GROMACS .gro file of N, CA and C in nm:
model
  225
    1MET      N    1   8.082   5.860  12.302
    1MET     CA    2   7.989   5.935  12.230
    1MET      C    3   8.038   6.096  12.280
    2SER      N    4   8.044   6.177  12.228
    2SER     CA    5   8.089   6.326  12.270
    2SER      C    6   7.954   6.380  12.352
    3LYS      N    7   8.035   6.482  12.412
    3LYS     CA    8   7.960   6.574  12.466
    3LYS      C    9   7.996   6.732  12.446
    4LYS      N   10   7.908   6.861  12.389
    4LYS     CA   11   7.946   6.965  12.392
    4LYS      C   12   7.975   7.034  12.543
    5ILE      N   13   8.035   7.126  12.518
    5ILE     CA   14   8.115   7.196  12.685
    5ILE      C   15   8.126   7.335  12.628
    6THR      N   16   8.068   7.429  12.730
    6THR     CA   17   8.106   7.565  12.721
    6THR      C   18   8.160   7.588  12.843
    7GLY      N   19   8.325   7.644  12.852
    7GLY     CA   20   8.366   7.687  12.992
    7GLY      C   21   8.494   7.776  12.933
    8ARG      N   22   8.555   7.800  13.099
    8ARG     CA   23   8.692   7.895  13.070
    8ARG      C   24   8.786   7.826  13.121
    9VAL      N   25   8.860   7.865  13.020
    9VAL     CA   26   9.066   7.824  13.069
    9VAL      C   27   9.082   7.898  13.156
   10VAL      N   28   9.142   7.813  13.253
   10VAL     CA   29   9.214   7.808  13.403
   10VAL      C   30   9.367   7.802  13.357
   11SER      N   31   9.457   7.861  13.428
   11SER     CA   32   9.606   7.844  13.457
   11SER      C   33   9.594   7.754  13.602
   12LEU      N   34   9.681   7.661  13.589
   12LEU     CA   35   9.658   7.608  13.737
   12LEU      C   36   9.791   7.618  13.816
   13PRO      N   37   9.799   7.584  13.904
   13PRO     CA   38   9.917   7.614  14.013
   13PRO      C   39   9.996   7.476  13.994
   14PHE      N   40   9.961   7.397  13.943
   14PHE     CA   41  10.067   7.280  13.953
   14PHE      C   42  10.204   7.252  13.869
   15GLY      N   43  10.262   7.366  13.774
   15GLY     CA   44  10.384   7.342  13.739
   15GLY      C   45  10.344   7.400  13.636
   16ILE      N   46  10.429   7.436  13.547
   16ILE     CA   47  10.469   7.520  13.403
   16ILE      C   48  10.356   7.473  13.307
   17ASN      N   49  10.317   7.548  13.218
   17ASN     CA   50  10.222   7.464  13.123
   17ASN      C   51  10.123   7.411  13.154
   18SER      N   52  10.058   7.427  13.300
   18SER     CA   53   9.921   7.342  13.302
   18SER      C   54   9.820   7.469  13.294
   19TYR      N   55   9.696   7.347  13.262
   19TYR     CA   56   9.584   7.429  13.243
   19TYR      C   57   9.465   7.300  13.232
   20GLY      N   58   9.368   7.364  13.307
   20GLY     CA   59   9.224   7.329  13.284
   20GLY      C   60   9.140   7.439  13.256
   21ILE      N   61   9.048   7.376  13.248
   21ILE     CA   62   8.884   7.430  13.195
   21ILE      C   63   8.772   7.374  13.283
   22GLU      N   64   8.724   7.497  13.404
   22GLU     CA   65   8.612   7.536  13.451
   22GLU      C   66   8.513   7.514  13.350
   23GLY      N   67   8.423   7.419  13.337
   23GLY     CA   68   8.292   7.424  13.260
   23GLY      C   69   8.188   7.472  13.314
   24ASP      N   70   8.105   7.586  13.234
   24ASP     CA   71   7.948   7.621  13.253
   24ASP      C   72   7.872   7.530  13.310
   25ASP      N   73   7.913   7.395  13.319
   25ASP     CA   74   7.831   7.307  13.412
   25ASP      C   75   7.864   7.270  13.535
   26GLY      N   76   7.956   7.346  13.582
   26GLY     CA   77   7.980   7.322  13.737
   26GLY      C   78   8.130   7.193  13.714
   27GLN      N   79   8.135   7.152  13.611
   27GLN     CA   80   8.244   7.014  13.591
   27GLN      C   81   8.399   7.090  13.543
   28ASN      N   82   8.489   7.023  13.657
   28ASN     CA   83   8.631   7.076  13.659
   28ASN      C   84   8.663   6.981  13.516
   29TYR      N   85   8.761   7.048  13.419
   29TYR     CA   86   8.806   6.962  13.273
   29TYR      C   87   8.948   6.909  13.311
   30GLU      N   88   9.030   6.858  13.285
   30GLU     CA   89   9.171   6.871  13.256
   30GLU      C   90   9.162   6.755  13.072
   31PRO      N   91   9.207   6.850  13.038
   31PRO     CA   92   9.222   6.797  12.856
   31PRO      C   93   9.352   6.810  12.877
   32VAL      N   94   9.343   6.659  12.808
   32VAL     CA   95   9.500   6.603  12.782
   32VAL      C   96   9.570   6.657  12.661
   33ASN      N   97   9.504   6.735  12.575
   33ASN     CA   98   9.550   6.774  12.445
   33ASN      C   99   9.506   6.920  12.399
   34LEU      N  100   9.530   6.996  12.528
   34LEU     CA  101   9.459   7.171  12.487
   34LEU      C  102   9.547   7.201  12.420
   35PRO      N  103   9.524   7.253  12.277
   35PRO     CA  104   9.646   7.314  12.193
   35PRO      C  105   9.710   7.429  12.295
   36ASP      N  106   9.862   7.454  12.222
   36ASP     CA  107   9.909   7.597  12.248
   36ASP      C  108   9.826   7.708  12.259
   37SER      N  109   9.771   7.747  12.132
   37SER     CA  110   9.694   7.836  12.118
   37SER      C  111   9.565   7.872  12.187
   38LEU      N  112   9.489   7.779  12.304
   38LEU     CA  113   9.401   7.796  12.370
   38LEU      C  114   9.475   7.822  12.509
   39LYS      N  115   9.602   7.806  12.580
   39LYS     CA  116   9.628   7.789  12.677
   39LYS      C  117   9.652   7.945  12.749
   40SER      N  118   9.561   8.024  12.745
   40SER     CA  119   9.535   8.164  12.796
   40SER      C  120   9.444   8.197  12.918
   41ASP      N  121   9.491   8.204  13.021
   41ASP     CA  122   9.387   8.196  13.149
   41ASP      C  123   9.318   8.287  13.088
   42GLY      N  124   9.148   8.211  13.153
   42GLY     CA  125   9.003   8.340  13.137
   42GLY      C  126   8.949   8.284  12.991
   43LEU      N  127   9.005   8.281  12.906
   43LEU     CA  128   8.961   8.218  12.753
   43LEU      C  129   8.835   8.159  12.718
   44ARG      N  130   8.728   8.246  12.716
   44ARG     CA  131   8.582   8.122  12.673
   44ARG      C  132   8.598   8.021  12.563
   45ILE      N  133   8.584   7.912  12.565
   45ILE     CA  134   8.586   7.839  12.485
   45ILE      C  135   8.445   7.718  12.474
   46ARG      N  136   8.426   7.664  12.352
   46ARG     CA  137   8.360   7.595  12.341
   46ARG      C  138   8.392   7.437  12.287
   47PHE      N  139   8.400   7.337  12.333
   47PHE     CA  140   8.453   7.210  12.304
   47PHE      C  141   8.380   7.090  12.302
   48GLU      N  142   8.409   6.960  12.220
   48GLU     CA  143   8.326   6.842  12.264
   48GLU      C  144   8.413   6.742  12.369
   49ILE      N  145   8.405   6.673  12.435
   49ILE     CA  146   8.492   6.609  12.529
   49ILE      C  147   8.462   6.459  12.462
   50LEU      N  148   8.608   6.356  12.462
   50LEU     CA  149   8.598   6.248  12.444
   50LEU      C  150   8.617   6.176  12.602
   51PRO      N  151   8.541   6.132  12.621
   51PRO     CA  152   8.603   6.073  12.771
   51PRO      C  153   8.663   5.935  12.776
   52SER      N  154   8.757   5.908  12.844
   52SER     CA  155   8.822   5.760  12.820
   52SER      C  156   8.834   5.733  12.949
   53ARG      N  157   8.838   5.606  12.960
   53ARG     CA  158   8.837   5.524  13.099
   53ARG      C  159   8.990   5.527  13.122
   54GLU      N  160   9.050   5.486  12.998
   54GLU     CA  161   9.195   5.475  13.037
   54GLU      C  162   9.293   5.592  13.087
   55MET      N  163   9.234   5.710  13.062
   55MET     CA  164   9.324   5.833  13.087
   55MET      C  165   9.320   5.844  13.276
   56ALA      N  166   9.449   5.876  13.308
   56ALA     CA  167   9.418   5.913  13.483
   56ALA      C  168   9.465   6.036  13.493
   57SER      N  169   9.449   6.090  13.600
   57SER     CA  170   9.529   6.253  13.619
   57SER      C  171   9.646   6.222  13.741
   58VAL      N  172   9.723   6.290  13.710
   58VAL     CA  173   9.824   6.276  13.791
   58VAL      C  174   9.788   6.405  13.890
   59ILE      N  175   9.750   6.536  13.863
   59ILE     CA  176   9.730   6.613  13.954
   59ILE      C  177   9.548   6.645  14.024
   60MET      N  178   9.524   6.544  13.965
   60MET     CA  179   9.353   6.518  14.016
   60MET      C  180   9.305   6.658  14.028
   61TRP      N  181   9.264   6.733  13.948
   61TRP     CA  182   9.255   6.870  13.947
   61TRP      C  183   9.046   6.834  13.920
   62GLY      N  184   9.098   6.768  13.755
   62GLY     CA  185   8.957   6.770  13.714
   62GLY      C  186   8.893   6.604  13.650
   63LYS      N  187   8.832   6.637  13.577
   63LYS     CA  188   8.802   6.500  13.473
   63LYS      C  189   8.875   6.505  13.375
   64PRO      N  190   8.989   6.383  13.344
   64PRO     CA  191   9.044   6.398  13.241
   64PRO      C  192   8.998   6.360  13.145
   65VAL      N  193   9.019   6.449  13.006
   65VAL     CA  194   8.933   6.414  12.846
   65VAL      C  195   9.023   6.439  12.768
   66LYS      N  196   8.991   6.417  12.651
   66LYS     CA  197   9.039   6.477  12.529
   66LYS      C  198   8.927   6.551  12.467
   67ILE      N  199   8.991   6.668  12.454
   67ILE     CA  200   8.916   6.780  12.363
   67ILE      C  201   8.913   6.774  12.197
   68SER      N  202   8.792   6.787  12.099
   68SER     CA  203   8.779   6.806  12.032
   68SER      C  204   8.706   6.934  11.939
   69ASN      N  205   8.735   6.962  11.830
   69ASN     CA  206   8.637   7.076  11.759
   69ASN      C  207   8.653   7.189  11.862
   70PRO      N  208   8.740   7.244  11.918
   70PRO     CA  209   8.749   7.349  12.026
   70PRO      C  210   8.709   7.490  11.913
   71GLU      N  211   8.692   7.590  11.979
   71GLU     CA  212   8.644   7.733  11.910
   71GLU      C  213   8.629   7.843  12.039
   72VAL      N  214   8.678   7.978  11.967
   72VAL     CA  215   8.710   8.062  12.101
   72VAL      C  216   8.543   8.120  12.094
   73LEU      N  217   8.511   8.151  12.222
   73LEU     CA  218   8.359   8.236  12.207
   73LEU      C  219   8.433   8.378  12.216
   74ASP      N  220   8.313   8.441  12.216
   74ASP     CA  221   8.311   8.595  12.232
   74ASP      C  222   8.328   8.643  12.391
   75ILE      N  223   8.406   8.752  12.375
   75ILE     CA  224   8.411   8.791  12.564
   75ILE      C  225   8.296   8.842  12.577
   0.00000   0.00000   0.00000
């Protein structure tokens, strides 16, 4: 079951090209498939999450998720 989330993309200090999403719901998400076009610190997006129990986080910053149907929101 997917869930729609709105949040802000953030650059993470864990290495080059490491990004997460701070959800408006107070949860941090660690997308395993964030498109390069959305890797911009502060970008507001809406997306669906597809949770998976098989995924594990190496950096343990947020909940590992696959995202789908991302869209950029007006700032």
